[in-house]
């Protein structure tokens, strides 16, 4: 598992994806969120749960792309799914992993999965 170094690295990644997807992020917040991984507004504001900083970068990319696509596609219909697949491939595995982590949530924080022995080496 490769977590993010810090908030600035995560924010830089958001801006990379925004450029790639052709969307404008007007405000970006990384903050505690009790019920969601992220949220966005049509005005270009993106708020991201700070718990993502401790998770694998691929999961962060999933959340970033998921939300940034909502700047131009407001629902989870065929177009949104097609764009997710085009940018992230088998994105459903990341969706499933985030759901598992959310289910393990205890008193406002997430129980992070322990790294496998191969990931530690």
PDB file of C-alpha atoms in Angstrom:
ATOM      1  CA  UNK A   1       0.000   0.000   0.000  1.00  0.00           C
ATOM      2  CA  UNK A   2       1.324   3.423  -0.925  1.00  0.00           C
ATOM      3  CA  UNK A   3      -0.346   6.199   1.048  1.00  0.00           C
ATOM      4  CA  UNK A   4      -0.117   9.899   0.284  1.00  0.00           C
ATOM      5  CA  UNK A   5       2.816  11.805   1.800  1.00  0.00           C
ATOM      6  CA  UNK A   6       0.689  14.758   2.837  1.00  0.00           C
ATOM      7  CA  UNK A   7      -2.268  16.953   2.010  1.00  0.00           C
ATOM      8  CA  UNK A   8      -0.295  18.977  -0.557  1.00  0.00           C
ATOM      9  CA  UNK A   9       0.626  15.868  -2.550  1.00  0.00           C
ATOM     10  CA  UNK A  10      -3.027  14.818  -2.576  1.00  0.00           C
ATOM     11  CA  UNK A  11      -4.169  18.276  -3.683  1.00  0.00           C
ATOM     12  CA  UNK A  12      -1.577  18.267  -6.478  1.00  0.00           C
ATOM     13  CA  UNK A  13      -2.997  14.958  -7.669  1.00  0.00           C
ATOM     14  CA  UNK A  14      -6.509  16.459  -7.714  1.00  0.00           C
ATOM     15  CA  UNK A  15      -5.260  19.277  -9.921  1.00  0.00           C
ATOM     16  CA  UNK A  16      -3.495  16.790 -12.250  1.00  0.00           C
ATOM     17  CA  UNK A  17      -6.736  14.872 -12.703  1.00  0.00           C
ATOM     18  CA  UNK A  18      -8.734  18.082 -13.129  1.00  0.00           C
ATOM     19  CA  UNK A  19      -6.449  19.119 -15.992  1.00  0.00           C
ATOM     20  CA  UNK A  20      -6.677  15.655 -17.546  1.00  0.00           C
ATOM     21  CA  UNK A  21     -10.482  15.683 -17.304  1.00  0.00           C
ATOM     22  CA  UNK A  22     -10.817  19.284 -18.438  1.00  0.00           C
ATOM     23  CA  UNK A  23     -12.609  20.567 -15.343  1.00  0.00           C
ATOM     24  CA  UNK A  24     -11.919  23.585 -13.153  1.00  0.00           C
ATOM     25  CA  UNK A  25     -11.631  23.142  -9.391  1.00  0.00           C
ATOM     26  CA  UNK A  26     -12.420  26.524  -7.872  1.00  0.00           C
ATOM     27  CA  UNK A  27     -12.003  25.459  -4.228  1.00  0.00           C
ATOM     28  CA  UNK A  28     -10.441  22.330  -2.767  1.00  0.00           C
ATOM     29  CA  UNK A  29     -10.748  21.223   0.849  1.00  0.00           C
ATOM     30  CA  UNK A  30      -9.262  18.184   2.574  1.00  0.00           C
ATOM     31  CA  UNK A  31     -11.088  17.945   5.876  1.00  0.00           C
ATOM     32  CA  UNK A  32     -12.744  15.550   8.296  1.00  0.00           C
ATOM     33  CA  UNK A  33     -16.012  14.187   6.908  1.00  0.00           C
ATOM     34  CA  UNK A  34     -18.082  11.808   8.993  1.00  0.00           C
ATOM     35  CA  UNK A  35     -20.288  10.185   6.345  1.00  0.00           C
ATOM     36  CA  UNK A  36     -18.683  10.559   2.915  1.00  0.00           C
ATOM     37  CA  UNK A  37     -15.385  10.087   1.124  1.00  0.00           C
ATOM     38  CA  UNK A  38     -15.926  13.326  -0.780  1.00  0.00           C
ATOM     39  CA  UNK A  39     -18.485  15.740  -2.137  1.00  0.00           C
ATOM     40  CA  UNK A  40     -18.573  18.332  -4.879  1.00  0.00           C
ATOM     41  CA  UNK A  41     -20.708  21.210  -6.054  1.00  0.00           C
ATOM     42  CA  UNK A  42     -21.597  22.389  -9.521  1.00  0.00           C
ATOM     43  CA  UNK A  43     -19.827  25.650  -8.621  1.00  0.00           C
ATOM     44  CA  UNK A  44     -16.500  23.776  -8.673  1.00  0.00           C
ATOM     45  CA  UNK A  45     -15.935  23.096  -4.984  1.00  0.00           C
ATOM     46  CA  UNK A  46     -14.444  19.742  -4.033  1.00  0.00           C
ATOM     47  CA  UNK A  47     -14.307  18.544  -0.419  1.00  0.00           C
ATOM     48  CA  UNK A  48     -12.395  15.358   0.337  1.00  0.00           C
ATOM     49  CA  UNK A  49     -12.359  13.290   3.517  1.00  0.00           C
ATOM     50  CA  UNK A  50      -8.931  13.625   5.147  1.00  0.00           C
ATOM     51  CA  UNK A  51      -9.038   9.894   5.995  1.00  0.00           C
ATOM     52  CA  UNK A  52      -8.177   9.248   2.328  1.00  0.00           C
ATOM     53  CA  UNK A  53      -4.636  10.481   2.982  1.00  0.00           C
ATOM     54  CA  UNK A  54      -3.961   7.256   4.902  1.00  0.00           C
ATOM     55  CA  UNK A  55      -5.326   4.990   2.178  1.00  0.00           C
ATOM     56  CA  UNK A  56      -3.750   3.614  -0.962  1.00  0.00           C
ATOM     57  CA  UNK A  57      -3.241   6.142  -3.756  1.00  0.00           C
ATOM     58  CA  UNK A  58      -5.373   4.084  -6.145  1.00  0.00           C
ATOM     59  CA  UNK A  59      -8.334   4.548  -3.804  1.00  0.00           C
ATOM     60  CA  UNK A  60      -7.618   8.260  -3.711  1.00  0.00           C
ATOM     61  CA  UNK A  61      -7.526   8.379  -7.502  1.00  0.00           C
ATOM     62  CA  UNK A  62     -10.883   6.617  -7.589  1.00  0.00           C
ATOM     63  CA  UNK A  63     -12.469   9.205  -5.284  1.00  0.00           C
ATOM     64  CA  UNK A  64     -10.835  12.104  -7.127  1.00  0.00           C
ATOM     65  CA  UNK A  65     -11.986  10.940 -10.571  1.00  0.00           C
ATOM     66  CA  UNK A  66     -15.429   9.970  -9.251  1.00  0.00           C
ATOM     67  CA  UNK A  67     -16.055  13.465  -7.911  1.00  0.00           C
ATOM     68  CA  UNK A  68     -14.402  15.426 -10.730  1.00  0.00           C
ATOM     69  CA  UNK A  69     -16.534  13.621 -13.294  1.00  0.00           C
ATOM     70  CA  UNK A  70     -19.589  14.928 -11.435  1.00  0.00           C
ATOM     71  CA  UNK A  71     -18.518  18.455 -12.408  1.00  0.00           C
ATOM     72  CA  UNK A  72     -19.724  17.568 -15.904  1.00  0.00           C
ATOM     73  CA  UNK A  73     -21.860  14.431 -15.400  1.00  0.00           C
ATOM     74  CA  UNK A  74     -24.241  14.851 -12.436  1.00  0.00           C
ATOM     75  CA  UNK A  75     -25.316  11.212 -12.058  1.00  0.00           C
ATOM     76  CA  UNK A  76     -23.939   7.657 -12.090  1.00  0.00           C
ATOM     77  CA  UNK A  77     -25.504   6.753 -15.432  1.00  0.00           C
ATOM     78  CA  UNK A  78     -23.997   5.092 -18.488  1.00  0.00           C
ATOM     79  CA  UNK A  79     -21.881   8.097 -19.490  1.00  0.00           C
ATOM     80  CA  UNK A  80     -20.371   8.458 -16.008  1.00  0.00           C
ATOM     81  CA  UNK A  81     -19.624   4.713 -15.802  1.00  0.00           C
ATOM     82  CA  UNK A  82     -18.090   4.767 -19.258  1.00  0.00           C
ATOM     83  CA  UNK A  83     -15.814   7.672 -18.314  1.00  0.00           C
ATOM     84  CA  UNK A  84     -14.818   5.992 -15.047  1.00  0.00           C
ATOM     85  CA  UNK A  85     -13.879   2.855 -16.950  1.00  0.00           C
ATOM     86  CA  UNK A  86     -11.966   4.857 -19.580  1.00  0.00           C
ATOM     87  CA  UNK A  87      -9.861   6.606 -16.932  1.00  0.00           C
ATOM     88  CA  UNK A  88      -9.521   3.940 -14.228  1.00  0.00           C
ATOM     89  CA  UNK A  89     -10.281   0.594 -15.848  1.00  0.00           C
ATOM     90  CA  UNK A  90     -11.927  -1.788 -13.384  1.00  0.00           C
ATOM     91  CA  UNK A  91     -13.004   1.002 -11.029  1.00  0.00           C
ATOM     92  CA  UNK A  92     -15.561  -1.202  -9.258  1.00  0.00           C
ATOM     93  CA  UNK A  93     -12.810  -2.967  -7.284  1.00  0.00           C
ATOM     94  CA  UNK A  94     -11.866   0.387  -5.712  1.00  0.00           C
ATOM     95  CA  UNK A  95     -15.516   1.132  -5.029  1.00  0.00           C
ATOM     96  CA  UNK A  96     -15.842  -2.240  -3.267  1.00  0.00           C
ATOM     97  CA  UNK A  97     -12.668  -1.679  -1.232  1.00  0.00           C
ATOM     98  CA  UNK A  98     -13.878   1.722  -0.028  1.00  0.00           C
ATOM     99  CA  UNK A  99     -17.218   0.188   0.966  1.00  0.00           C
ATOM    100  CA  UNK A 100     -15.396  -2.465   3.012  1.00  0.00           C
ATOM    101  CA  UNK A 101     -13.290   0.185   4.737  1.00  0.00           C
ATOM    102  CA  UNK A 102     -16.376   2.283   5.475  1.00  0.00           C
ATOM    103  CA  UNK A 103     -18.080  -0.747   7.043  1.00  0.00           C
ATOM    104  CA  UNK A 104     -15.104  -1.098   9.391  1.00  0.00           C
ATOM    105  CA  UNK A 105     -15.484   2.473  10.538  1.00  0.00           C
ATOM    106  CA  UNK A 106     -15.358   2.866  14.310  1.00  0.00           C
ATOM    107  CA  UNK A 107     -16.180   6.072  16.213  1.00  0.00           C
ATOM    108  CA  UNK A 108     -15.412   8.482  13.389  1.00  0.00           C
ATOM    109  CA  UNK A 109     -12.213   6.893  12.112  1.00  0.00           C
ATOM    110  CA  UNK A 110     -11.519   4.067   9.740  1.00  0.00           C
ATOM    111  CA  UNK A 111      -9.795   0.816  10.567  1.00  0.00           C
ATOM    112  CA  UNK A 112      -7.227   0.700   7.815  1.00  0.00           C
ATOM    113  CA  UNK A 113      -6.498  -2.706   6.311  1.00  0.00           C
ATOM    114  CA  UNK A 114      -3.212  -4.180   7.458  1.00  0.00           C
ATOM    115  CA  UNK A 115      -0.608  -4.397   4.706  1.00  0.00           C
ATOM    116  CA  UNK A 116       0.014  -7.839   3.287  1.00  0.00           C
ATOM    117  CA  UNK A 117       3.522  -9.270   3.808  1.00  0.00           C
ATOM    118  CA  UNK A 118       4.319  -8.665   0.104  1.00  0.00           C
ATOM    119  CA  UNK A 119       3.335  -4.993   0.436  1.00  0.00           C
ATOM    120  CA  UNK A 120       5.707  -4.499   3.378  1.00  0.00           C
ATOM    121  CA  UNK A 121       8.797  -5.689   1.511  1.00  0.00           C
TER     122      UNK A 121
END
